[in-house]
Amino acid sequence: MHSHTRSPTSSNHHLHDHDENCAGGERLRVTADGDCEASEQEAEANALMDVVAAFLSYKTFVLNSGIYRRLHHIDELSERHREIVSSLGTIDKIKNAEKLVRENYKFVLGLVHSSSVGEMPNPVDDLEEFKRWYQSFCESRTRAGSAMAKSSHMEKVLSTLKQFVRDWSEEGERERAQTYGPILQALEDEFAHVAPRDRGNIHVLVPGAGLGRLAFDICCRGFSCQGNEFSYFMLLASNFILNKSEVVNQHTIYPFVHQFSNVVSASDQLRAVRVPDVLPSEMPYAETARFSMSAGDFIEIYGAEDQWAQWDAIVTCFFMDTANNVLAYLDAMWNAMKPGAVWINIGPLLWHFDNIEGESSIELTRDEFVALVTKVGFVMEEQQFKKRISATYT
């Protein structure tokens, strides 16, 4: 983990103009003909509809690629081999997985509907009407020449379900303690002189906020916090859990049901997880601490002139290596931080765009990265620099 302070005397900053992105809480109009009425450009609207289509395709995709395919492979075995596999309970396991995929789909439909208004019917209120709408939705995408769902998008849907475990379940508490714990402690140490009830004027920014749990936990300590997220998968999911949860453990999901390899037992694969483990609407210090999510590109939003010197702290958790050019991240952070503000970072340097065809990427060693940070103008608090933190982050 790194803790850095922006030098109050340095003037190395960069300003960039941008169009303001809409807030993460903005509701979207999803219609059967595939239109999306929102304050985004057409390309953004199309990208959003691709994500909606991926979520809606969850059941069909998993049943065809994950369940029926495996049953077909077993059917093709010789009779003797098929009897042996059946005696192991493997066929029963796959059929049980099919039932749980259908249960997951109910959760996914609620997630999509929570961020949608307009013509999309609520499946809970009228399932038949929803089926008719969904058929029309699929036909409209076919007419437009759009695939119902890209395979890469479907992988993100499955990943999103697993991320609910890390961020919003009791099972994820240990993993959160390993990663979010050091960050929260560093914030507490930095602002220990301010009582939690008086921290509302201390503004903390969390880029790459994902499903919003770290930003929420920061608010629970009295700070005003804004999470920023680029992925529509994360934005739709975080809106659902943050704004639509009514009771603790309201939803039961089966996030590991898609994993058939490297599994110890069927019970591991089929186990249930309940979310959320806390109720976001019951956040302490809600009268003084403000919690918000912003949607859009981190560099465009926080590198802009209107974000100059707005933030008392920036927290990055497994975020810095998501950059094509980490210097652009640092420039945006420098722009957004007040003089004397603190940056708290935890995470590896597994540069996401390394060796990705068509993507530029600047890969730095840890020592190069630390040297770069100081060249930009940050002052590293050496006594708080920890070379190794044991963490499993999914």
CSV table of N, CA and C in Angstrom, one decimal, residues 183-298:
chain,number,residue,atom,x,y,z
A,183,ILE,N,-6.9,0.4,3.6
A,183,ILE,CA,-7.3,1.7,3.1
A,183,ILE,C,-8.1,2.5,4.2
A,184,LEU,N,-9.0,1.8,4.7
A,184,LEU,CA,-9.9,2.5,5.7
A,184,LEU,C,-9.1,2.9,6.9
A,185,GLN,N,-8.1,2.0,7.3
A,185,GLN,CA,-7.3,2.4,8.5
A,185,GLN,C,-6.4,3.6,8.2
A,186,ALA,N,-5.9,3.6,6.9
A,186,ALA,CA,-5.0,4.8,6.5
A,186,ALA,C,-5.8,6.1,6.5
A,187,LEU,N,-7.1,6.0,6.1
A,187,LEU,CA,-7.9,7.2,6.1
A,187,LEU,C,-8.2,7.6,7.6
A,188,GLU,N,-8.5,6.6,8.4
A,188,GLU,CA,-8.7,6.9,9.9
A,188,GLU,C,-7.5,7.6,10.5
A,189,ASP,N,-6.3,7.1,10.2
A,189,ASP,CA,-5.1,7.6,10.7
A,189,ASP,C,-4.8,9.0,10.2
A,190,GLU,N,-5.1,9.3,8.9
A,190,GLU,CA,-4.8,10.6,8.4
A,190,GLU,C,-5.8,11.6,9.0
A,191,PHE,N,-7.0,11.3,9.3
A,191,PHE,CA,-8.0,12.2,9.8
A,191,PHE,C,-8.4,11.9,11.2
A,192,ALA,N,-7.5,11.3,11.9
A,192,ALA,CA,-7.9,10.9,13.3
A,192,ALA,C,-8.2,12.1,14.2
A,193,HIS,N,-7.8,13.3,13.8
A,193,HIS,CA,-8.0,14.5,14.6
A,193,HIS,C,-9.5,15.0,14.4
A,194,VAL,N,-10.2,14.4,13.4
A,194,VAL,CA,-11.5,14.9,13.2
A,194,VAL,C,-12.5,13.8,13.6
A,195,ALA,N,-13.5,14.1,14.4
A,195,ALA,CA,-14.5,13.1,14.8
A,195,ALA,C,-15.3,12.7,13.6
A,196,PRO,N,-15.8,11.5,13.6
A,196,PRO,CA,-16.6,11.0,12.4
A,196,PRO,C,-17.8,11.9,12.1
A,197,ARG,N,-18.4,12.4,13.2
A,197,ARG,CA,-19.6,13.3,12.9
A,197,ARG,C,-19.2,14.6,12.3
A,198,ASP,N,-18.0,14.9,12.3
A,198,ASP,CA,-17.5,16.2,11.7
A,198,ASP,C,-16.7,16.1,10.4
A,199,ARG,N,-16.8,14.9,9.8
A,199,ARG,CA,-16.0,14.6,8.6
A,199,ARG,C,-16.7,14.8,7.3
A,200,GLY,N,-17.9,15.3,7.4
A,200,GLY,CA,-18.7,15.5,6.2
A,200,GLY,C,-18.1,16.4,5.2
A,201,ASN,N,-17.3,17.4,5.6
A,201,ASN,CA,-16.6,18.3,4.7
A,201,ASN,C,-15.3,17.8,4.2
A,202,ILE,N,-14.9,16.6,4.6
A,202,ILE,CA,-13.7,15.9,4.0
A,202,ILE,C,-14.2,15.1,2.9
A,203,HIS,N,-13.8,15.4,1.6
A,203,HIS,CA,-14.3,14.8,0.4
A,203,HIS,C,-13.3,13.8,-0.1
A,204,VAL,N,-13.7,12.5,-0.2
A,204,VAL,CA,-12.9,11.4,-0.7
A,204,VAL,C,-13.4,10.9,-2.0
A,205,LEU,N,-12.5,10.7,-2.9
A,205,LEU,CA,-12.8,10.2,-4.3
A,205,LEU,C,-12.3,8.7,-4.4
A,206,VAL,N,-13.2,7.9,-5.0
A,206,VAL,CA,-12.8,6.5,-5.2
A,206,VAL,C,-12.9,6.1,-6.7
A,207,PRO,N,-11.9,6.2,-7.5
A,207,PRO,CA,-12.0,5.8,-8.9
A,207,PRO,C,-12.1,4.3,-9.0
A,208,GLY,N,-12.7,3.8,-10.0
A,208,GLY,CA,-12.9,2.4,-10.2
A,208,GLY,C,-13.7,1.8,-9.1
A,209,ALA,N,-14.8,2.4,-8.7
A,209,ALA,CA,-15.5,2.1,-7.5
A,209,ALA,C,-16.3,0.7,-7.6
A,210,GLY,N,-16.4,0.2,-8.8
A,210,GLY,CA,-17.1,-1.1,-8.9
A,210,GLY,C,-18.5,-1.1,-8.4
A,211,LEU,N,-18.8,-2.0,-7.5
A,211,LEU,CA,-20.2,-2.1,-6.9
A,211,LEU,C,-20.4,-1.2,-5.7
A,212,GLY,N,-19.4,-0.3,-5.4
A,212,GLY,CA,-19.6,0.8,-4.5
A,212,GLY,C,-19.4,0.5,-3.0
A,213,ARG,N,-18.9,-0.7,-2.7
A,213,ARG,CA,-18.8,-1.0,-1.2
A,213,ARG,C,-17.7,-0.2,-0.5
A,214,LEU,N,-16.5,-0.1,-1.2
A,214,LEU,CA,-15.5,0.7,-0.5
A,214,LEU,C,-15.9,2.1,-0.3
A,215,ALA,N,-16.5,2.7,-1.3
A,215,ALA,CA,-17.0,4.1,-1.1
A,215,ALA,C,-18.1,4.2,0.0
A,216,PHE,N,-18.9,3.2,0.0
A,216,PHE,CA,-20.0,3.1,1.1
A,216,PHE,C,-19.3,3.0,2.5
A,217,ASP,N,-18.3,2.1,2.6
A,217,ASP,CA,-17.7,2.0,3.9
A,217,ASP,C,-16.9,3.2,4.3
A,218,ILE,N,-16.4,4.0,3.3
A,218,ILE,CA,-15.7,5.3,3.7
A,218,ILE,C,-16.8,6.2,4.2
A,219,CYS,N,-18.0,6.3,3.6
A,219,CYS,CA,-19.0,7.2,4.1
A,219,CYS,C,-19.5,6.7,5.5
A,220,CYS,N,-19.4,5.5,5.8
A,220,CYS,CA,-19.8,5.0,7.1
A,220,CYS,C,-18.9,5.4,8.2
A,221,ARG,N,-17.7,6.0,7.8
A,221,ARG,CA,-16.8,6.5,8.8
A,221,ARG,C,-16.9,8.0,8.8
A,222,GLY,N,-17.9,8.6,8.2
A,222,GLY,CA,-18.2,10.0,8.4
A,222,GLY,C,-17.8,10.9,7.2
A,223,PHE,N,-17.0,10.3,6.3
A,223,PHE,CA,-16.5,11.1,5.2
A,223,PHE,C,-17.5,11.2,4.1
A,224,SER,N,-17.5,12.3,3.4
A,224,SER,CA,-18.3,12.4,2.1
A,224,SER,C,-17.5,11.8,1.0
A,225,CYS,N,-18.1,10.9,0.3
A,225,CYS,CA,-17.4,10.1,-0.7
A,225,CYS,C,-18.1,10.0,-2.0
A,226,GLN,N,-17.4,10.0,-3.1
A,226,GLN,CA,-17.9,9.8,-4.4
A,226,GLN,C,-17.1,8.7,-5.1
A,227,GLY,N,-17.9,7.7,-5.6
A,227,GLY,CA,-17.3,6.6,-6.4
A,227,GLY,C,-17.4,7.0,-7.8
A,228,ASN,N,-16.4,6.7,-8.6
A,228,ASN,CA,-16.4,6.9,-10.0
A,228,ASN,C,-16.3,5.5,-10.7
A,229,GLU,N,-17.1,5.3,-11.7
A,229,GLU,CA,-17.1,4.0,-12.4
A,229,GLU,C,-17.4,4.2,-13.9
A,230,PHE,N,-16.6,3.5,-14.7
A,230,PHE,CA,-16.8,3.6,-16.2
A,230,PHE,C,-17.7,2.5,-16.7
A,231,SER,N,-17.7,1.3,-16.1
A,231,SER,CA,-18.3,0.1,-16.6
A,231,SER,C,-19.8,0.2,-16.4
A,232,TYR,N,-20.6,0.0,-17.4
A,232,TYR,CA,-22.1,-0.1,-17.2
A,232,TYR,C,-22.5,-1.3,-16.5
A,233,PHE,N,-21.7,-2.4,-16.6
A,233,PHE,CA,-22.0,-3.6,-15.8
A,233,PHE,C,-22.0,-3.2,-14.3
A,234,MET,N,-21.0,-2.5,-13.9
A,234,MET,CA,-20.8,-2.1,-12.5
A,234,MET,C,-21.9,-1.1,-12.1
A,235,LEU,N,-22.2,-0.2,-13.0
A,235,LEU,CA,-23.1,0.9,-12.7
A,235,LEU,C,-24.5,0.4,-12.5
A,236,LEU,N,-25.0,-0.5,-13.4
A,236,LEU,CA,-26.3,-1.0,-13.2
A,236,LEU,C,-26.4,-1.9,-11.9
A,237,ALA,N,-25.4,-2.6,-11.7
A,237,ALA,CA,-25.4,-3.5,-10.5
A,237,ALA,C,-25.3,-2.7,-9.2
A,238,SER,N,-24.4,-1.7,-9.2
A,238,SER,CA,-24.3,-0.9,-7.9
A,238,SER,C,-25.5,-0.1,-7.7
A,239,ASN,N,-26.2,0.4,-8.7
A,239,ASN,CA,-27.5,1.1,-8.5
A,239,ASN,C,-28.5,0.2,-7.9
A,240,PHE,N,-28.5,-1.0,-8.3
A,240,PHE,CA,-29.5,-2.0,-7.8
A,240,PHE,C,-29.3,-2.3,-6.3
A,241,ILE,N,-28.0,-2.6,-5.9
A,241,ILE,CA,-27.8,-2.9,-4.6
A,241,ILE,C,-27.8,-1.8,-3.6
A,242,LEU,N,-27.4,-0.6,-4.1
A,242,LEU,CA,-27.3,0.6,-3.2
A,242,LEU,C,-28.7,1.3,-3.0
A,243,ASN,N,-29.5,1.3,-4.1
A,243,ASN,CA,-30.7,2.1,-4.1
A,243,ASN,C,-32.0,1.3,-4.0
A,244,LYS,N,-31.9,0.0,-4.2
A,244,LYS,CA,-33.1,-0.8,-4.3
A,244,LYS,C,-33.2,-1.9,-3.2
A,245,SER,N,-32.2,-1.9,-2.3
A,245,SER,CA,-32.2,-2.9,-1.2
A,245,SER,C,-33.1,-2.5,-0.1
A,246,GLU,N,-34.0,-3.4,0.3
A,246,GLU,CA,-34.9,-3.0,1.4
A,246,GLU,C,-34.6,-3.7,2.7
A,247,VAL,N,-34.0,-4.8,2.7
A,247,VAL,CA,-33.7,-5.5,3.9
A,247,VAL,C,-32.3,-6.2,3.8
A,248,VAL,N,-31.7,-6.5,4.9
A,248,VAL,CA,-30.4,-7.2,4.8
A,248,VAL,C,-30.7,-8.7,4.3
A,249,ASN,N,-29.8,-9.2,3.5
A,249,ASN,CA,-29.9,-10.5,2.9
A,249,ASN,C,-31.1,-10.7,2.1
A,250,GLN,N,-31.5,-9.6,1.4
A,250,GLN,CA,-32.8,-9.7,0.6
A,250,GLN,C,-32.7,-10.6,-0.5
A,251,HIS,N,-31.6,-10.8,-1.2
A,251,HIS,CA,-31.5,-11.6,-2.4
A,251,HIS,C,-30.6,-12.8,-2.2
A,252,THR,N,-31.0,-13.9,-2.8
A,252,THR,CA,-30.1,-15.1,-2.8
A,252,THR,C,-29.6,-15.4,-4.2
A,253,ILE,N,-28.3,-15.5,-4.3
A,253,ILE,CA,-27.8,-15.7,-5.6
A,253,ILE,C,-26.8,-17.0,-5.5
A,254,TYR,N,-26.5,-17.5,-6.7
A,254,TYR,CA,-25.7,-18.7,-6.8
A,254,TYR,C,-24.5,-18.3,-7.8
A,255,PRO,N,-23.5,-17.6,-7.3
A,255,PRO,CA,-22.5,-17.0,-8.2
A,255,PRO,C,-21.5,-17.9,-8.7
A,256,PHE,N,-21.4,-19.1,-8.1
A,256,PHE,CA,-20.4,-20.1,-8.5
A,256,PHE,C,-20.9,-21.2,-9.4
A,257,VAL,N,-22.2,-21.1,-9.7
A,257,VAL,CA,-22.9,-22.2,-10.4
A,257,VAL,C,-22.3,-22.4,-11.8
A,258,HIS,N,-21.7,-21.4,-12.4
A,258,HIS,CA,-21.2,-21.5,-13.7
A,258,HIS,C,-19.8,-22.2,-13.8
A,259,GLN,N,-19.2,-22.4,-12.6
A,259,GLN,CA,-17.8,-22.9,-12.6
A,259,GLN,C,-17.8,-24.4,-12.4
A,260,PHE,N,-17.3,-25.1,-13.5
A,260,PHE,CA,-17.3,-26.5,-13.5
A,260,PHE,C,-15.9,-27.1,-13.4
A,261,SER,N,-14.9,-26.2,-13.4
A,261,SER,CA,-13.5,-26.7,-13.3
A,261,SER,C,-12.9,-26.2,-12.0
A,262,ASN,N,-11.9,-27.0,-11.5
A,262,ASN,CA,-11.2,-26.7,-10.3
A,262,ASN,C,-12.1,-26.5,-9.1
A,263,VAL,N,-13.0,-27.4,-8.9
A,263,VAL,CA,-14.0,-27.3,-7.9
A,263,VAL,C,-13.9,-28.5,-7.0
A,264,VAL,N,-13.9,-28.3,-5.7
A,264,VAL,CA,-13.7,-29.4,-4.7
A,264,VAL,C,-14.9,-30.3,-4.7
A,265,SER,N,-16.1,-29.7,-4.5
A,265,SER,CA,-17.3,-30.5,-4.3
A,265,SER,C,-18.5,-29.8,-5.0
A,266,ALA,N,-19.5,-30.5,-5.3
A,266,ALA,CA,-20.7,-29.9,-5.8
A,266,ALA,C,-21.4,-28.9,-4.9
A,267,SER,N,-21.3,-29.1,-3.6
A,267,SER,CA,-21.8,-28.2,-2.7
A,267,SER,C,-21.1,-26.8,-2.8
A,268,ASP,N,-19.8,-26.8,-3.1
A,268,ASP,CA,-19.1,-25.5,-3.3
A,268,ASP,C,-19.7,-24.8,-4.5
A,269,GLN,N,-19.9,-25.5,-5.6
A,269,GLN,CA,-20.3,-24.9,-6.8
A,269,GLN,C,-21.8,-24.4,-6.7
A,270,LEU,N,-22.6,-25.1,-6.0
A,270,LEU,CA,-24.0,-24.8,-5.9
A,270,LEU,C,-24.4,-24.0,-4.7
A,271,ARG,N,-23.5,-23.6,-3.9
A,271,ARG,CA,-23.8,-22.9,-2.7
A,271,ARG,C,-24.5,-21.5,-2.9
A,272,ALA,N,-25.3,-21.2,-2.0
A,272,ALA,CA,-26.1,-19.9,-2.1
A,272,ALA,C,-25.3,-18.8,-1.3
A,273,VAL,N,-25.4,-17.6,-1.8
A,273,VAL,CA,-24.9,-16.4,-1.2
A,273,VAL,C,-26.0,-15.4,-1.1
A,274,ARG,N,-26.1,-14.7,0.1
A,274,ARG,CA,-27.2,-13.8,0.3
A,274,ARG,C,-26.6,-12.4,0.3
A,275,VAL,N,-27.2,-11.4,-0.3
A,275,VAL,CA,-26.8,-10.0,-0.4
A,275,VAL,C,-28.0,-9.1,-0.2
A,276,PRO,N,-27.8,-7.9,0.3
A,276,PRO,CA,-26.6,-7.4,0.9
A,276,PRO,C,-26.4,-7.7,2.3
A,277,ASP,N,-25.2,-7.7,2.8
A,277,ASP,CA,-25.0,-8.1,4.2
A,277,ASP,C,-25.3,-6.9,5.2
A,278,VAL,N,-25.3,-5.7,4.6
A,278,VAL,CA,-25.7,-4.5,5.3
A,278,VAL,C,-26.8,-3.7,4.5
A,279,LEU,N,-27.5,-2.9,5.1
A,279,LEU,CA,-28.5,-2.1,4.3
A,279,LEU,C,-28.0,-0.7,4.0
A,280,PRO,N,-27.7,-0.4,2.8
A,280,PRO,CA,-27.1,0.8,2.4
A,280,PRO,C,-27.9,2.0,2.9
A,281,SER,N,-29.2,1.9,2.9
A,281,SER,CA,-30.0,3.1,3.3
A,281,SER,C,-29.9,3.4,4.8
A,282,GLU,N,-29.3,2.6,5.6
A,282,GLU,CA,-29.1,2.8,7.0
A,282,GLU,C,-27.6,3.2,7.3
A,283,MET,N,-27.1,4.0,6.4
A,283,MET,CA,-25.7,4.5,6.5
A,283,MET,C,-25.6,5.4,7.7
A,284,PRO,N,-24.7,5.2,8.6
A,284,PRO,CA,-24.5,6.2,9.7
A,284,PRO,C,-23.9,7.5,9.2
A,285,TYR,N,-24.2,8.6,10.0
A,285,TYR,CA,-23.7,9.9,9.6
A,285,TYR,C,-24.3,10.4,8.3
A,286,ALA,N,-25.5,9.8,7.9
A,286,ALA,CA,-26.1,10.2,6.7
A,286,ALA,C,-26.5,11.7,6.6
A,287,GLU,N,-26.7,12.3,7.7
A,287,GLU,CA,-27.0,13.7,7.7
A,287,GLU,C,-25.9,14.6,7.4
A,288,THR,N,-24.6,14.1,7.5
A,288,THR,CA,-23.5,15.0,7.3
A,288,THR,C,-22.6,14.4,6.2
A,289,ALA,N,-22.5,13.1,6.0
A,289,ALA,CA,-21.7,12.5,5.0
A,289,ALA,C,-22.5,12.3,3.7
A,290,ARG,N,-22.0,12.8,2.6
A,290,ARG,CA,-22.7,12.6,1.3
A,290,ARG,C,-22.1,11.5,0.5
A,291,PHE,N,-22.9,10.6,-0.1
A,291,PHE,CA,-22.5,9.5,-0.8
A,291,PHE,C,-23.0,9.6,-2.2
A,292,SER,N,-22.2,9.5,-3.2
A,292,SER,CA,-22.6,9.6,-4.6
A,292,SER,C,-21.8,8.7,-5.5
A,293,MET,N,-22.3,8.4,-6.7
A,293,MET,CA,-21.5,7.7,-7.7
A,293,MET,C,-21.6,8.5,-9.0
A,294,SER,N,-20.5,8.6,-9.7
A,294,SER,CA,-20.4,9.3,-11.0
A,294,SER,C,-20.1,8.3,-12.1
A,295,ALA,N,-20.7,8.4,-13.2
A,295,ALA,CA,-20.5,7.5,-14.3
A,295,ALA,C,-19.7,8.2,-15.4
A,296,GLY,N,-18.6,7.5,-15.9
A,296,GLY,CA,-17.8,8.0,-17.0
A,296,GLY,C,-16.4,7.8,-16.8
A,297,ASP,N,-15.6,8.3,-17.8
A,297,ASP,CA,-14.2,8.1,-17.8
A,297,ASP,C,-13.5,9.0,-16.7
A,298,PHE,N,-12.7,8.3,-15.9
A,298,PHE,CA,-12.0,9.0,-14.8
A,298,PHE,C,-11.2,10.2,-15.3
